[in-house]
Tab-separated table of C-alpha atoms in Angstrom:
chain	number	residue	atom	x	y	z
A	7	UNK	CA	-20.352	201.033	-107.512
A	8	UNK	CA	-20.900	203.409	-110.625
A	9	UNK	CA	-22.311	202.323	-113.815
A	10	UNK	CA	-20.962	205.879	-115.692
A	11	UNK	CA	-18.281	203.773	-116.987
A	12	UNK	CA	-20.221	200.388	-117.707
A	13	UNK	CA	-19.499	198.491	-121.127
A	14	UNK	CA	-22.901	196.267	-120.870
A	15	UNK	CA	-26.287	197.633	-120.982
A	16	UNK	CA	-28.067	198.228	-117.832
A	17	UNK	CA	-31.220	196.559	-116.285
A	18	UNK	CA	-32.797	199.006	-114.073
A	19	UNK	CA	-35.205	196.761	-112.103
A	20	UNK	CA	-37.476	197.847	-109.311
A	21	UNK	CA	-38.792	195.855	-106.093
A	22	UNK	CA	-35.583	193.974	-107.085
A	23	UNK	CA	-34.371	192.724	-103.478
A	24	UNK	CA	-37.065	189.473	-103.110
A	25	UNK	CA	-39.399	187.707	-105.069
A	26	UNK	CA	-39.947	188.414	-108.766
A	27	UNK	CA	-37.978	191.651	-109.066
A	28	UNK	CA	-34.750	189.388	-107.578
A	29	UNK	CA	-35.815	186.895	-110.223
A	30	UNK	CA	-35.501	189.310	-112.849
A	31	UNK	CA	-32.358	190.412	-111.332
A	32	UNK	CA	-30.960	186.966	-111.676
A	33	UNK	CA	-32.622	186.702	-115.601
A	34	UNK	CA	-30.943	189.790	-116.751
A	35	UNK	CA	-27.532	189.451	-115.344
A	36	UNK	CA	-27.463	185.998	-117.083
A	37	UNK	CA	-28.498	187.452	-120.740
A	38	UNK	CA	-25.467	189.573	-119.500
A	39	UNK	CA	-26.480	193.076	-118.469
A	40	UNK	CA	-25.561	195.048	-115.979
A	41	UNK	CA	-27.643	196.230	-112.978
A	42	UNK	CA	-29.484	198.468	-110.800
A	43	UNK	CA	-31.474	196.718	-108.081
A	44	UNK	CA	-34.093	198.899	-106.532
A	45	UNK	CA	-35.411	198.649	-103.285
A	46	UNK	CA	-35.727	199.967	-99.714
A	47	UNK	CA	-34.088	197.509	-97.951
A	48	UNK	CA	-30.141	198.129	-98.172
A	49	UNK	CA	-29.255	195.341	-96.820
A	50	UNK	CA	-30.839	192.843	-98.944
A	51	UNK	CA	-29.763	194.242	-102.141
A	52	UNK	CA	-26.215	194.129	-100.974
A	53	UNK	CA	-26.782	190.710	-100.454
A	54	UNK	CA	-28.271	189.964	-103.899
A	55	UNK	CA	-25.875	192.700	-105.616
A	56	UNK	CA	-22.509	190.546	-104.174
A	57	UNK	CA	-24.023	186.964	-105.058
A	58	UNK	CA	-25.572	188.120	-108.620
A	59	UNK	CA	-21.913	189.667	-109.208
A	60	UNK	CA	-19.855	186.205	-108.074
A	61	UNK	CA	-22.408	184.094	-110.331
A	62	UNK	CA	-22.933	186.258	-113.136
A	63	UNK	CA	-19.638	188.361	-113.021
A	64	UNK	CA	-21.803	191.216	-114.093
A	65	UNK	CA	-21.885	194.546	-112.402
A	66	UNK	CA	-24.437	195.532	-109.921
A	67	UNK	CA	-25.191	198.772	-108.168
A	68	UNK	CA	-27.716	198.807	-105.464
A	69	UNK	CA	-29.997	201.923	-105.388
A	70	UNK	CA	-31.585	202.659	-102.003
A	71	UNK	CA	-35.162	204.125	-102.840
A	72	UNK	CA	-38.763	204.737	-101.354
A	73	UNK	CA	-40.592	204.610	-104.011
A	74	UNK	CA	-43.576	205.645	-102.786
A	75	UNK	CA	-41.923	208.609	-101.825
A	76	UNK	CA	-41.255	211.840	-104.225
A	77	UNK	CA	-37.488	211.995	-103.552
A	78	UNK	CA	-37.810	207.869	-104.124
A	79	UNK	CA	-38.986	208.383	-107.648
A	80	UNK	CA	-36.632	211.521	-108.305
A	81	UNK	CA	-33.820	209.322	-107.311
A	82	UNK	CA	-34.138	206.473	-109.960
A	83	UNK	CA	-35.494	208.795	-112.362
A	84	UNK	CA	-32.360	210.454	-112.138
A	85	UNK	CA	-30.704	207.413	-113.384
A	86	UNK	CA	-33.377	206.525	-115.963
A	87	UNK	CA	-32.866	210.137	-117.446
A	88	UNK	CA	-29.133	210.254	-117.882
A	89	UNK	CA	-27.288	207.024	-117.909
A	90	UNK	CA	-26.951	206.104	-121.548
A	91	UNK	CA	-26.231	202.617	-120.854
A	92	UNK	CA	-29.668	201.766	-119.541
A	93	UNK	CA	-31.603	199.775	-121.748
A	94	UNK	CA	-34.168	197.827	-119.615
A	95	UNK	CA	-36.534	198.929	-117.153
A	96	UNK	CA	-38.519	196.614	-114.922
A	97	UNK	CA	-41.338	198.447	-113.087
A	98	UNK	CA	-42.242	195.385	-110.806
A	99	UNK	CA	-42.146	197.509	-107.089
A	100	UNK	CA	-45.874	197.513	-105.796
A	101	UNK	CA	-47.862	196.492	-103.202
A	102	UNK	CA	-51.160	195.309	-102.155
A	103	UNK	CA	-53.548	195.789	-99.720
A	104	UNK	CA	-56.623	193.778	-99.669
A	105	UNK	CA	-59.442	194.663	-97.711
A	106	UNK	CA	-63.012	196.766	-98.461
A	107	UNK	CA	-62.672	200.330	-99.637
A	108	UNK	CA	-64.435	200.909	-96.546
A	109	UNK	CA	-62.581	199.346	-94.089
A	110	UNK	CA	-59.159	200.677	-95.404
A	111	UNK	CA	-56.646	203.548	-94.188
A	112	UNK	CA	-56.444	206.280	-95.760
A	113	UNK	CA	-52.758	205.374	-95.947
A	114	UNK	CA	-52.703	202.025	-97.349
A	115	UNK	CA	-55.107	203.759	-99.810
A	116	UNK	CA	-52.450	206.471	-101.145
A	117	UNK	CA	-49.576	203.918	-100.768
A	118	UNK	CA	-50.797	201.915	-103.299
A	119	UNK	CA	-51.797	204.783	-105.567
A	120	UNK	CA	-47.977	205.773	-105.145
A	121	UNK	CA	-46.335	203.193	-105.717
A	122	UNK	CA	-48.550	201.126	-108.438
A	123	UNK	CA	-49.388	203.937	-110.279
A	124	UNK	CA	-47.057	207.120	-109.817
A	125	UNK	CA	-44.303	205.644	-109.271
A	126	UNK	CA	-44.400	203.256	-112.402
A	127	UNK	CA	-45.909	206.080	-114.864
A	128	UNK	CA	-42.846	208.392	-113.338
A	129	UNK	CA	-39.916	205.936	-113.874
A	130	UNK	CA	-41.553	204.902	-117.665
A	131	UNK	CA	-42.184	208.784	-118.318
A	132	UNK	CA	-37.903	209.214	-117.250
A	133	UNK	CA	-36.671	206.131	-119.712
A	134	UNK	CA	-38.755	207.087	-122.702
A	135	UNK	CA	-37.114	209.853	-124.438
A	136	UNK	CA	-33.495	208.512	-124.367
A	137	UNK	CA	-35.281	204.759	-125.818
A	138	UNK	CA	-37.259	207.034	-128.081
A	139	UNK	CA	-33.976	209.066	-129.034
A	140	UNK	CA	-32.116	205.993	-129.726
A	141	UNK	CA	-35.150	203.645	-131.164
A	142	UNK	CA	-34.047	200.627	-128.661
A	143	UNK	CA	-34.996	200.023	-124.938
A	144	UNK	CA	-37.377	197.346	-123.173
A	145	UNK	CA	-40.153	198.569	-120.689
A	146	UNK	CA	-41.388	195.455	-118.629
A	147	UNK	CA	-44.773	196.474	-116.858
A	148	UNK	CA	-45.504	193.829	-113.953
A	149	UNK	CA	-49.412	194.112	-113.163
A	150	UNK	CA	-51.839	191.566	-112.409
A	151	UNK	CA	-55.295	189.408	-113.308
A	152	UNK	CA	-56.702	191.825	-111.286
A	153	UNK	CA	-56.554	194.398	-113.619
A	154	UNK	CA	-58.980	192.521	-115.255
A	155	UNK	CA	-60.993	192.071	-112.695
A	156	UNK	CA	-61.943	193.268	-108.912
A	157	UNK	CA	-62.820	191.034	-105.596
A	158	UNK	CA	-64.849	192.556	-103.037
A	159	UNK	CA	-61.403	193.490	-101.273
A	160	UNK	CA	-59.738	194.973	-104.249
A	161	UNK	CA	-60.737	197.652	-105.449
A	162	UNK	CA	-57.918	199.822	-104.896
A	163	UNK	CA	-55.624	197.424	-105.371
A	164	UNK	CA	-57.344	195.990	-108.946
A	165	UNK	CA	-57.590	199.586	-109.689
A	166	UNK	CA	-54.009	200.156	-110.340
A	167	UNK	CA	-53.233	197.405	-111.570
A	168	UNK	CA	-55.920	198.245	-114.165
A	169	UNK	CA	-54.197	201.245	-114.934
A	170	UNK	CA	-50.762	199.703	-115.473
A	171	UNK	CA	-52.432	197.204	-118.448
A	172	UNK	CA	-54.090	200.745	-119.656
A	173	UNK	CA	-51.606	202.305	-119.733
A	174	UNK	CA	-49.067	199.648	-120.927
A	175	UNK	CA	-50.874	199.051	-123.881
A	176	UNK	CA	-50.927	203.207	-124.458
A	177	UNK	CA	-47.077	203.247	-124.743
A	178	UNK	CA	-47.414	200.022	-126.576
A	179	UNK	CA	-49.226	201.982	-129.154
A	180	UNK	CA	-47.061	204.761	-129.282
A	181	UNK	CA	-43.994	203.282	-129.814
A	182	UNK	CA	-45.392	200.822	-132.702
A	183	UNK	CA	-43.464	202.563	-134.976
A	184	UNK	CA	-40.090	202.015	-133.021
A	185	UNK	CA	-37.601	199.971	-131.983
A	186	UNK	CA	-38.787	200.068	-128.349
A	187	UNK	CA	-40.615	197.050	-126.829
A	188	UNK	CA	-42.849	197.081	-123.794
A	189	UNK	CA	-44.850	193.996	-122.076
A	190	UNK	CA	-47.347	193.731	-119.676
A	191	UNK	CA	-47.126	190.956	-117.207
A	192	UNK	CA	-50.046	189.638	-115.547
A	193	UNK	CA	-49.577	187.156	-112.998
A	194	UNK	CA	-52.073	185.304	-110.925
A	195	UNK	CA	-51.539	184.405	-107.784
A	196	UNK	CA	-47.158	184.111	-107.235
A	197	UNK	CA	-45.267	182.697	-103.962
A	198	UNK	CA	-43.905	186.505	-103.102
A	199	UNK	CA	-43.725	188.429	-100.016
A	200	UNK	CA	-46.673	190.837	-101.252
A	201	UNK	CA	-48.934	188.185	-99.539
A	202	UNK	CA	-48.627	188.519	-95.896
A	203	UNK	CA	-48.110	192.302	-95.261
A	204	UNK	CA	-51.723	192.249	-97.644
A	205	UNK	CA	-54.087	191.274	-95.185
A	206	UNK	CA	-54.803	187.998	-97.233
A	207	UNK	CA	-51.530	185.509	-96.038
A	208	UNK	CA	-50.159	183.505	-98.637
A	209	UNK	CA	-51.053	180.165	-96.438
A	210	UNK	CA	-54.357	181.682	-97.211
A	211	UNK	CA	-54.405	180.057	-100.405
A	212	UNK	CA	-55.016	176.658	-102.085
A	213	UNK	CA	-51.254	175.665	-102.650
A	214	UNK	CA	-52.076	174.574	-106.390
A	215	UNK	CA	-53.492	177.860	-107.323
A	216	UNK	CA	-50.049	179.985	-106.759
A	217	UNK	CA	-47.174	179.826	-108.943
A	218	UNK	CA	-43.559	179.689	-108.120
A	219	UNK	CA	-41.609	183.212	-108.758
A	220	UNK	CA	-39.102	181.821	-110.816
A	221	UNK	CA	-41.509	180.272	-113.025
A	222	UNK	CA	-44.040	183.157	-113.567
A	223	UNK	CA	-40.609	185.553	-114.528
A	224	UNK	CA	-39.194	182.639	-116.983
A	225	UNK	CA	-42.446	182.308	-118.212
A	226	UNK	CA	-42.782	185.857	-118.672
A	227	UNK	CA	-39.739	186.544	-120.337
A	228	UNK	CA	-40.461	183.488	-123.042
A	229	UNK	CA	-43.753	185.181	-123.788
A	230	UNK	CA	-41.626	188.410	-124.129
A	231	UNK	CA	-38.831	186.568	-126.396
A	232	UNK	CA	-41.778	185.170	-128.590
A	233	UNK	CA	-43.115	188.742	-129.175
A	234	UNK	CA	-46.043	189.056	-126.586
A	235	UNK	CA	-46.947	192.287	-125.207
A	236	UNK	CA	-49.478	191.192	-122.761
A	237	UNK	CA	-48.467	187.762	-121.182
A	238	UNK	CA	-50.866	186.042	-118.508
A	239	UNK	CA	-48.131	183.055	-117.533
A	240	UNK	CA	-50.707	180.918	-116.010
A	241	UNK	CA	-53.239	181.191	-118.956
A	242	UNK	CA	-52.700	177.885	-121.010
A	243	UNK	CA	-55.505	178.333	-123.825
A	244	UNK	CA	-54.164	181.709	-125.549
A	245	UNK	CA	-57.377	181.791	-127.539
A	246	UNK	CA	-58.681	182.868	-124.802
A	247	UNK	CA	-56.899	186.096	-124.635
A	248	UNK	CA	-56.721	186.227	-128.012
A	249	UNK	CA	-61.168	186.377	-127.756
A	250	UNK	CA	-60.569	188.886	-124.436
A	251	UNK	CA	-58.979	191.173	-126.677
A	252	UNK	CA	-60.716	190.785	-129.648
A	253	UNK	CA	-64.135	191.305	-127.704
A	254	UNK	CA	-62.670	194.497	-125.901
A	255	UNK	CA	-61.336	196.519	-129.550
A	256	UNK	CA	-64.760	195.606	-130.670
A	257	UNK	CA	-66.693	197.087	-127.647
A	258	UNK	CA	-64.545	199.943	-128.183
A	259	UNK	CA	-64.906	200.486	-131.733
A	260	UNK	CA	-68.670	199.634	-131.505
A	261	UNK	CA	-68.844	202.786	-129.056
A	262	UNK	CA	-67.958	205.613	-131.597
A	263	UNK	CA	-70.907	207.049	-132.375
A	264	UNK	CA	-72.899	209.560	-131.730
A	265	UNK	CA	-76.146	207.945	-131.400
A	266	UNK	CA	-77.955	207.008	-128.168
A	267	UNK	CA	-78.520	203.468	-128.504
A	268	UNK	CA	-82.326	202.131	-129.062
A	269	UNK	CA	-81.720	200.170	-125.442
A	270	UNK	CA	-81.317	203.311	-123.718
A	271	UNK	CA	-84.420	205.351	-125.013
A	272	UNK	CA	-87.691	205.622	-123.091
A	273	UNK	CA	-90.298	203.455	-125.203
């Protein structure tokens, strides 16, 4: 199907054909927009494209992509660039896999690189002029509690998903002055297919310390209608974010100066 000729604005949501990206899917097409599903696997989005369409009555284009790949990203980019009507984009494809730096391939290495990190800054770097240009859009960033912190088995994986809170809050920054909204979505542990293909299965873990897809993406999308730019859904005390970030601007600020500090001199 083409959305040239859509009325609706268009969610463009990645790692849409299971889990949270079909969640989203599901979200957006009942706030009424339009979609494009991305994912590799053709025949699930079909799937998910014909039943989102009878429930929602919304239009949904599936867009085969590899986004780990270079012709992937220049595929949805494409769409990103130059179809007017998009006015949501979900970066929620990545993957994870968990073991020592040491005792991981070289390609599970650079396939989380891609995808986590290249592919999301790619696809954001596509959208933001035309949001910019017409001082409207949504950029939804889904990372992790790992980017806020790193097991003995993910280092890689923490590692980009330190980057996407980095640079979330970057464009968050940047567009402060517009009419362009961006959140950064840090799950904990979610029911999701990114668990077995890990190396860390998802009967691996205590059953009351994962949360339901659906729930983590309605949660997420309160936070987001309330005005949040960095939502942790399983976090119930926000003062304790609220003291995480407070603690981290004041590190920062704390470090501009030119001095060596006293602790760091030989006596």
């Amino acid at each position: 199907m083409s959305t040239a000729h859509s009325h609706r604005n268009i969610a463009v949501i990645t790692g849409a054909s299971s889990g949270i990206g079909a969640v989203y899917a599901d979200r957006f097409a009942a706030r009424g927009y339009d979609l494009v599903l991305v994912a590799r696997r053709a025949d699930r989005l079909q799937t998910l494209a014909v039943s989102l369409t009878e429930k929602h009555g919304v239009q949904v284009t599936p867009l085969v992509a590899d986004l780990a790949t270079s012709a992937g990203q220049d595929s949805v980019a494409d769409v990103l660039a130059n179809n007017p009507a998009v006015s949501v984009l979900v970066n929620n494809a990545g993957i994870a896999r968990l073991a020592p730096l040491a005792a991981s391939s070289p390609e599970d290495v650079a396939a989380q690189l891609a995808l986590n990190i290249t592919a999301l800054t790619r696809l954001t770097y596509a959208v933001l002029p035309a949001f910019k240009q017409r001082n409207a859009g949504l950029i939804i960033n889904v990372a992790s509690v790992l980017g806020l912190h790193s097991l003995p088995i993910t280092a890689v994986y923490s590692g980009t998903k330190s980057f996407v809170v980095a640079f979330t809050r970057g464009i968050e920054h940047e567009l402060a002055e517009t009419g362009v909204k961006v959140q950064a979505v840090l799950p904990a542990a979610t029911a999701t297919e990114l668990w077995d293909p890990s190396g860390v299965p998802l009967a691996a873990l205590a059953p009351e310390t994962v949360m339901a897809a659906d729930a983590m993406v309605d949660a997420a999308l309160f936070g987001l209608d309330q005005g949040e730019t960095l939502t942790l859904p399983s976090i119930a005390d926000a003062s304790l974010i609220e003291k995480y970030e407070a603690a981290r601007v004041t590190l920062f600020a704390t470090a501009q100066t030119g001095t060596v500090a006293p602790r760091l001199l030989p006596a």
